[in-house]
PDB file of C-alpha atoms in Angstrom:
ATOM      1  CA  MET A   1      18.407   6.876  -6.787  1.00 43.00           C
ATOM      2  CA  ASP A   2      20.907   9.373  -5.932  1.00 45.00           C
ATOM      3  CA  GLU A   3      21.258   9.945  -2.016  1.00 52.00           C
ATOM      4  CA  LEU A   4      18.501  12.319  -0.527  1.00 62.00           C
ATOM      5  CA  ASN A   5      18.647  14.685   1.974  1.00 80.00           C
ATOM      6  CA  GLU A   6      16.142  14.538   4.910  1.00 80.00           C
ATOM      7  CA  ARG A   7      13.666  16.825   3.559  1.00 81.00           C
ATOM      8  CA  GLU A   8      13.386  15.175   0.169  1.00 88.00           C
ATOM      9  CA  LEU A   9      13.275  11.658   1.962  1.00 89.00           C
ATOM     10  CA  TYR A  10      10.080  12.543   3.523  1.00 91.00           C
ATOM     11  CA  ARG A  11       8.598  14.038   0.898  1.00 93.00           C
ATOM     12  CA  VAL A  12       9.385  10.640  -1.651  1.00 93.00           C
ATOM     13  CA  ARG A  13       8.162   8.308   1.267  1.00 95.00           C
ATOM     14  CA  LEU A  14       4.813  10.281   1.423  1.00 96.00           C
ATOM     15  CA  ARG A  15       4.652  10.222  -2.463  1.00 96.00           C
ATOM     16  CA  PHE A  16       5.206   6.537  -2.162  1.00 96.00           C
ATOM     17  CA  ILE A  17       2.659   5.938   0.097  1.00 97.00           C
ATOM     18  CA  ASP A  18       0.171   7.795  -1.761  1.00 97.00           C
ATOM     19  CA  LEU A  19       1.039   6.268  -5.149  1.00 97.00           C
ATOM     20  CA  ILE A  20       0.500   2.985  -3.666  1.00 97.00           C
ATOM     21  CA  LYS A  21      -2.717   3.604  -1.791  1.00 97.00           C
ATOM     22  CA  SER A  22      -3.956   4.931  -5.381  1.00 98.00           C
ATOM     23  CA  PHE A  23      -4.166   1.400  -6.448  1.00 98.00           C
ATOM     24  CA  PHE A  24      -6.650   0.260  -3.832  1.00 97.00           C
ATOM     25  CA  VAL A  25      -8.829   3.335  -3.020  1.00 96.00           C
ATOM     26  CA  ALA A  26     -10.960   3.536  -5.923  1.00 96.00           C
ATOM     27  CA  GLU A  27     -11.385   1.917  -9.398  1.00 97.00           C
ATOM     28  CA  PRO A  28      -8.998   3.555 -11.644  1.00 98.00           C
ATOM     29  CA  ASP A  29      -9.671   6.392 -14.327  1.00 98.00           C
ATOM     30  CA  SER A  30      -7.787   7.779 -17.388  1.00 97.00           C
ATOM     31  CA  GLU A  31      -6.123  10.644 -15.224  1.00 97.00           C
ATOM     32  CA  MET A  32      -4.991   7.759 -12.656  1.00 97.00           C
ATOM     33  CA  MET A  33      -3.788   5.321 -15.344  1.00 97.00           C
ATOM     34  CA  SER A  34      -1.806   8.266 -17.041  1.00 97.00           C
ATOM     35  CA  ARG A  35      -0.201   8.983 -13.886  1.00 97.00           C
ATOM     36  CA  TRP A  36       0.683   5.303 -13.089  1.00 98.00           C
ATOM     37  CA  ARG A  37       2.186   4.956 -16.643  1.00 98.00           C
ATOM     38  CA  GLY A  38       4.157   8.117 -16.282  1.00 97.00           C
ATOM     39  CA  THR A  39       5.594   7.338 -12.461  1.00 97.00           C
ATOM     40  CA  PHE A  40       6.401   3.515 -13.151  1.00 97.00           C
ATOM     41  CA  SER A  41       7.931   4.360 -16.559  1.00 97.00           C
ATOM     42  CA  ALA A  42      10.230   6.624 -14.703  1.00 96.00           C
ATOM     43  CA  LEU A  43      10.754   4.424 -11.778  1.00 96.00           C
ATOM     44  CA  ALA A  44      11.845   1.303 -14.046  1.00 95.00           C
ATOM     45  CA  MET A  45      14.826   3.411 -15.018  1.00 95.00           C
ATOM     46  CA  GLU A  46      16.162   3.906 -11.369  1.00 93.00           C
ATOM     47  CA  GLN A  47      17.726   1.054  -9.004  1.00 92.00           C
ATOM     48  CA  VAL A  48      16.452   1.089  -5.390  1.00 91.00           C
ATOM     49  CA  SER A  49      16.440  -2.491  -4.478  1.00 93.00           C
ATOM     50  CA  PRO A  50      16.050  -5.721  -6.160  1.00 95.00           C
ATOM     51  CA  ARG A  51      12.694  -6.803  -4.998  1.00 95.00           C
ATOM     52  CA  PHE A  52      11.225  -3.372  -5.377  1.00 96.00           C
ATOM     53  CA  ASP A  53      12.746  -2.544  -8.738  1.00 96.00           C
ATOM     54  CA  ASN A  54      11.644  -6.091 -10.198  1.00 97.00           C
ATOM     55  CA  ALA A  55       7.949  -5.289  -8.893  1.00 97.00           C
ATOM     56  CA  VAL A  56       8.559  -1.977 -10.523  1.00 97.00           C
ATOM     57  CA  LYS A  57       9.492  -3.213 -14.148  1.00 97.00           C
ATOM     58  CA  GLU A  58       6.839  -5.859 -14.077  1.00 98.00           C
ATOM     59  CA  ILE A  59       4.026  -3.373 -13.441  1.00 98.00           C
ATOM     60  CA  SER A  60       5.423  -0.816 -16.006  1.00 98.00           C
ATOM     61  CA  HIS A  61       5.134  -3.484 -18.478  1.00 97.00           C
ATOM     62  CA  ALA A  62       1.766  -4.386 -17.475  1.00 98.00           C
ATOM     63  CA  LEU A  63       0.514  -0.681 -17.747  1.00 98.00           C
ATOM     64  CA  LYS A  64       1.765  -0.564 -21.594  1.00 96.00           C
ATOM     65  CA  ASP A  65      -0.171  -3.766 -22.256  1.00 97.00           C
ATOM     66  CA  LYS A  66      -3.475  -3.210 -20.194  1.00 97.00           C
ATOM     67  CA  THR A  67      -6.454  -1.073 -21.284  1.00 97.00           C
ATOM     68  CA  LEU A  68      -8.200   0.883 -18.859  1.00 98.00           C
ATOM     69  CA  LYS A  69     -11.404  -1.061 -19.093  1.00 98.00           C
ATOM     70  CA  GLU A  70      -9.386  -3.995 -18.172  1.00 98.00           C
ATOM     71  CA  LEU A  71      -8.094  -2.520 -14.945  1.00 98.00           C
ATOM     72  CA  GLN A  72     -11.602  -1.224 -14.122  1.00 98.00           C
ATOM     73  CA  GLU A  73     -13.108  -4.551 -14.910  1.00 97.00           C
ATOM     74  CA  GLU A  74     -10.279  -6.156 -12.540  1.00 97.00           C
ATOM     75  CA  TYR A  75     -10.726  -3.890  -9.990  1.00 98.00           C
ATOM     76  CA  TYR A  76     -14.591  -4.072  -9.683  1.00 97.00           C
ATOM     77  CA  LYS A  77     -14.290  -8.143  -9.486  1.00 96.00           C
ATOM     78  CA  LEU A  78     -11.791  -7.994  -6.890  1.00 97.00           C
ATOM     79  CA  PHE A  79     -12.817  -5.188  -4.458  1.00 97.00           C
ATOM     80  CA  VAL A  80     -16.310  -3.917  -5.491  1.00 95.00           C
ATOM     81  CA  ASN A  81     -18.731  -6.769  -6.607  1.00 92.00           C
ATOM     82  CA  PRO A  82     -19.808  -8.937  -3.514  1.00 89.00           C
ATOM     83  CA  PHE A  83     -22.185 -11.246  -5.827  1.00 89.00           C
ATOM     84  CA  ASP A  84     -19.761 -13.434  -7.578  1.00 85.00           C
ATOM     85  CA  GLY A  85     -17.678 -14.754  -4.762  1.00 86.00           C
ATOM     86  CA  CYS A  86     -14.283 -13.168  -6.321  1.00 89.00           C
ATOM     87  CA  MET A  87     -13.726 -10.322  -3.614  1.00 95.00           C
ATOM     88  CA  VAL A  88     -10.339 -10.084  -2.221  1.00 97.00           C
ATOM     89  CA  GLU A  89     -10.306  -9.205   1.913  1.00 97.00           C
ATOM     90  CA  THR A  90      -8.268  -6.121   2.478  1.00 97.00           C
ATOM     91  CA  THR A  91      -8.312  -5.997   6.278  1.00 98.00           C
ATOM     92  CA  ALA A  92      -5.642  -7.070   8.639  1.00 98.00           C
ATOM     93  CA  SER A  93      -7.770  -8.941  11.142  1.00 98.00           C
ATOM     94  CA  TYR A  94      -9.222 -11.030   7.905  1.00 98.00           C
ATOM     95  CA  TYR A  95      -5.393 -12.543   7.252  1.00 98.00           C
ATOM     96  CA  LEU A  96      -4.019 -12.414  10.644  1.00 98.00           C
ATOM     97  CA  ASN A  97      -7.226 -13.505  12.777  1.00 98.00           C
ATOM     98  CA  GLY A  98      -9.190 -15.378  10.453  1.00 96.00           C
ATOM     99  CA  ARG A  99     -12.031 -13.104  10.247  1.00 95.00           C
ATOM    100  CA  SER A 100     -12.878  -9.218   9.774  1.00 94.00           C
ATOM    101  CA  TYR A 101     -13.478  -7.052  12.709  1.00 96.00           C
ATOM    102  CA  ASP A 102     -11.291  -9.030  15.080  1.00 97.00           C
ATOM    103  CA  GLN A 103      -8.201  -8.865  17.400  1.00 97.00           C
ATOM    104  CA  ALA A 104      -5.840  -6.928  14.710  1.00 98.00           C
ATOM    105  CA  LEU A 105      -8.610  -4.247  14.433  1.00 98.00           C
ATOM    106  CA  VAL A 106      -8.358  -3.641  18.260  1.00 98.00           C
ATOM    107  CA  ASP A 107      -4.548  -3.328  18.450  1.00 98.00           C
ATOM    108  CA  VAL A 108      -4.729  -1.021  15.362  1.00 98.00           C
ATOM    109  CA  ARG A 109      -7.061   1.269  16.784  1.00 97.00           C
ATOM    110  CA  GLY A 110      -4.858   0.891  20.096  1.00 97.00           C
ATOM    111  CA  LEU A 111      -1.604   2.211  18.106  1.00 97.00           C
ATOM    112  CA  MET A 112      -3.553   4.894  16.298  1.00 97.00           C
ATOM    113  CA  ASN A 113      -4.823   6.330  19.381  1.00 96.00           C
ATOM    114  CA  GLU A 114      -1.370   5.979  21.323  1.00 95.00           C
ATOM    115  CA  ALA A 115      -0.181   8.064  18.007  1.00 94.00           C
ATOM    116  CA  GLY A 116      -3.229  10.549  18.237  1.00 94.00           C
ATOM    117  CA  ILE A 117      -4.283   9.608  14.745  1.00 95.00           C
ATOM    118  CA  GLN A 118      -7.751   9.323  13.538  1.00 92.00           C
ATOM    119  CA  ARG A 119      -9.073   8.023  10.405  1.00 90.00           C
ATOM    120  CA  GLU A 120      -9.901  10.801   7.767  1.00 85.00           C
ATOM    121  CA  LYS A 121     -13.491  12.352   7.474  1.00 85.00           C
ATOM    122  CA  GLY A 122     -15.638  10.205   5.433  1.00 86.00           C
ATOM    123  CA  VAL A 123     -13.439   7.393   5.552  1.00 88.00           C
ATOM    124  CA  THR A 124     -15.723   4.265   6.299  1.00 91.00           C
ATOM    125  CA  ASP A 125     -13.101   1.373   6.063  1.00 95.00           C
ATOM    126  CA  PRO A 126     -12.202  -0.082   9.429  1.00 97.00           C
ATOM    127  CA  GLU A 127      -8.541   1.125  11.047  1.00 97.00           C
ATOM    128  CA  ASP A 128      -7.003  -2.119   9.964  1.00 98.00           C
ATOM    129  CA  SER A 129      -8.032  -1.847   6.193  1.00 98.00           C
ATOM    130  CA  LEU A 130      -4.998  -1.523   4.017  1.00 98.00           C
ATOM    131  CA  ILE A 131      -6.274   1.995   2.896  1.00 97.00           C
ATOM    132  CA  VAL A 132      -6.431   3.263   6.670  1.00 98.00           C
ATOM    133  CA  MET A 133      -3.430   1.515   7.647  1.00 98.00           C
ATOM    134  CA  LEU A 134      -1.259   3.209   4.590  1.00 98.00           C
ATOM    135  CA  ASP A 135      -2.884   6.436   5.812  1.00 97.00           C
ATOM    136  CA  THR A 136      -1.803   5.830   9.040  1.00 97.00           C
ATOM    137  CA  LEU A 137       1.556   5.297   8.353  1.00 97.00           C
ATOM    138  CA  ALA A 138       1.688   8.691   5.830  1.00 97.00           C
ATOM    139  CA  SER A 139       0.486  10.467   8.942  1.00 96.00           C
ATOM    140  CA  LEU A 140       3.383   9.002  11.110  1.00 96.00           C
ATOM    141  CA  VAL A 141       5.830   9.996   8.590  1.00 95.00           C
ATOM    142  CA  GLU A 142       4.250  13.435   8.735  1.00 94.00           C
ATOM    143  CA  GLU A 143       4.842  13.593  12.476  1.00 92.00           C
ATOM    144  CA  GLU A 144       8.302  12.500  12.286  1.00 90.00           C
ATOM    145  CA  LYS A 145       9.094  15.397   9.519  1.00 87.00           C
ATOM    146  CA  ALA A 146       7.573  17.640  12.072  1.00 86.00           C
ATOM    147  CA  GLY A 147      10.358  16.632  14.430  1.00 81.00           C
ATOM    148  CA  ASP A 148       8.659  13.855  16.541  1.00 76.00           C
ATOM    149  CA  ASP A 149      11.518  11.236  16.779  1.00 74.00           C
ATOM    150  CA  GLN A 150       9.174   8.904  18.955  1.00 81.00           C
ATOM    151  CA  VAL A 151       6.989   7.981  16.137  1.00 90.00           C
ATOM    152  CA  ARG A 152       9.763   5.837  14.538  1.00 90.00           C
ATOM    153  CA  GLN A 153       8.878   3.173  17.083  1.00 92.00           C
ATOM    154  CA  LEU A 154       5.099   3.282  16.193  1.00 95.00           C
ATOM    155  CA  GLN A 155       6.236   3.058  12.392  1.00 96.00           C
ATOM    156  CA  GLY A 156       8.331  -0.214  13.109  1.00 95.00           C
ATOM    157  CA  ARG A 157       5.276  -1.561  14.783  1.00 96.00           C
ATOM    158  CA  LEU A 158       2.803  -0.569  12.407  1.00 97.00           C
ATOM    159  CA  LEU A 159       5.034  -2.041   9.696  1.00 97.00           C
ATOM    160  CA  GLU A 160       6.267  -5.484  11.671  1.00 96.00           C
ATOM    161  CA  GLU A 161       2.871  -6.275  13.462  1.00 97.00           C
ATOM    162  CA  PHE A 162       0.388  -5.252  10.764  1.00 98.00           C
ATOM    163  CA  LEU A 163       1.213  -4.023   7.152  1.00 98.00           C
ATOM    164  CA  GLN A 164       3.946  -6.429   6.454  1.00 97.00           C
ATOM    165  CA  PRO A 165       2.241  -9.528   7.694  1.00 98.00           C
ATOM    166  CA  PHE A 166      -1.082  -8.298   6.121  1.00 98.00           C
ATOM    167  CA  THR A 167       0.626  -7.799   2.707  1.00 98.00           C
ATOM    168  CA  ASP A 168       2.350 -10.937   2.727  1.00 97.00           C
ATOM    169  CA  LYS A 169      -1.093 -12.720   2.766  1.00 98.00           C
ATOM    170  CA  PHE A 170      -2.775 -10.477   1.086  1.00 98.00           C
ATOM    171  CA  THR A 171      -0.581 -10.590  -1.776  1.00 98.00           C
ATOM    172  CA  ALA A 172      -0.497 -14.653  -1.878  1.00 98.00           C
ATOM    173  CA  ALA A 173      -4.280 -14.178  -2.015  1.00 97.00           C
ATOM    174  CA  LEU A 174      -3.755 -12.172  -5.104  1.00 97.00           C
ATOM    175  CA  LYS A 175      -1.295 -14.532  -6.677  1.00 97.00           C
ATOM    176  CA  GLU A 176      -3.655 -17.535  -6.338  1.00 96.00           C
ATOM    177  CA  HIS A 177      -6.651 -15.569  -7.559  1.00 95.00           C
ATOM    178  CA  GLU A 178      -7.629 -16.374 -11.239  1.00 93.00           C
ATOM    179  CA  HIS A 179      -8.801 -12.725 -11.903  1.00 94.00           C
ATOM    180  CA  ALA A 180      -5.843 -10.983 -10.184  1.00 96.00           C
ATOM    181  CA  ASP A 181      -3.448 -10.105 -12.749  1.00 96.00           C
ATOM    182  CA  PHE A 182      -2.489  -6.384 -12.453  1.00 98.00           C
ATOM    183  CA  TYR A 183      -3.255  -6.136  -8.701  1.00 98.00           C
ATOM    184  CA  TYR A 184      -1.236  -9.037  -7.875  1.00 98.00           C
ATOM    185  CA  LEU A 185       1.772  -6.665  -9.440  1.00 98.00           C
ATOM    186  CA  CYS A 186       0.238  -3.874  -7.179  1.00 98.00           C
ATOM    187  CA  GLY A 187       0.659  -6.115  -3.974  1.00 98.00           C
ATOM    188  CA  ARG A 188       4.293  -6.888  -5.128  1.00 98.00           C
ATOM    189  CA  VAL A 189       4.979  -3.133  -5.473  1.00 98.00           C
ATOM    190  CA  LEU A 190       3.599  -2.559  -1.783  1.00 98.00           C
ATOM    191  CA  SER A 191       5.440  -5.585  -0.628  1.00 97.00           C
ATOM    192  CA  GLY A 192       8.670  -4.306  -2.013  1.00 97.00           C
ATOM    193  CA  TYR A 193       8.025  -1.118  -0.822  1.00 97.00           C
ATOM    194  CA  LEU A 194       7.392  -1.820   2.842  1.00 97.00           C
ATOM    195  CA  ASP A 195      10.587  -3.518   2.843  1.00 96.00           C
ATOM    196  CA  LEU A 196      12.201  -0.575   2.193  1.00 95.00           C
ATOM    197  CA  GLU A 197      10.312   1.413   4.755  1.00 94.00           C
ATOM    198  CA  LYS A 198      11.023  -1.245   7.451  1.00 92.00           C
ATOM    199  CA  ASN A 199      14.751  -1.028   6.378  1.00 88.00           C
ATOM    200  CA  LEU A 200      14.609   2.806   6.877  1.00 83.00           C
ATOM    201  CA  VAL A 201      13.049   2.727  10.340  1.00 79.00           C
ATOM    202  CA  ILE A 202      15.576   0.261  11.282  1.00 68.00           C
ATOM    203  CA  SER A 203      18.554   2.222  10.047  1.00 61.00           C
ATOM    204  CA  ILE A 204      17.628   5.444  11.215  1.00 54.00           C
TER     205      ILE A 204
END
């Protein structure tokens, strides 16, 4: 990509976080699938980093081949239906502590409290869930955009202590799951993007 100025960089980061969150927040509909197809088709023409670029190209191909019904059924099996034993956990505690609602949840809550961030109204997922952690990352980027340089340290902690180790294990679980075809690729996009975020936070 062409070099971005600071304001554009914040905007791009927030758009990427929102895009990746959209994979996991709800079962996809036709509007969402159209957005994904258009976005990843365009991204596949860009060069950002080898790891991210490869993930983008693979998911772009998958979006051309998959039907909306296939993606909806996969989402339902992985993240909604508790009865057939196929659900994939989406909390940091489960992967980092071996069970849900454990120390990682306490620690993420502490980080959010330190940053003055609360879960969005209506969100019932725990603070160490992927969705809420991505919301927290977006809130920290917004605070940095507003001129608070101190939040960079919190961004680094969220990435290094929670999001990245969670994502490594979450993506590995998706890779081994017999029903996780498209959503394994989503995990790879997430992982590739978090690498970019970490490098950005370190370099700033």
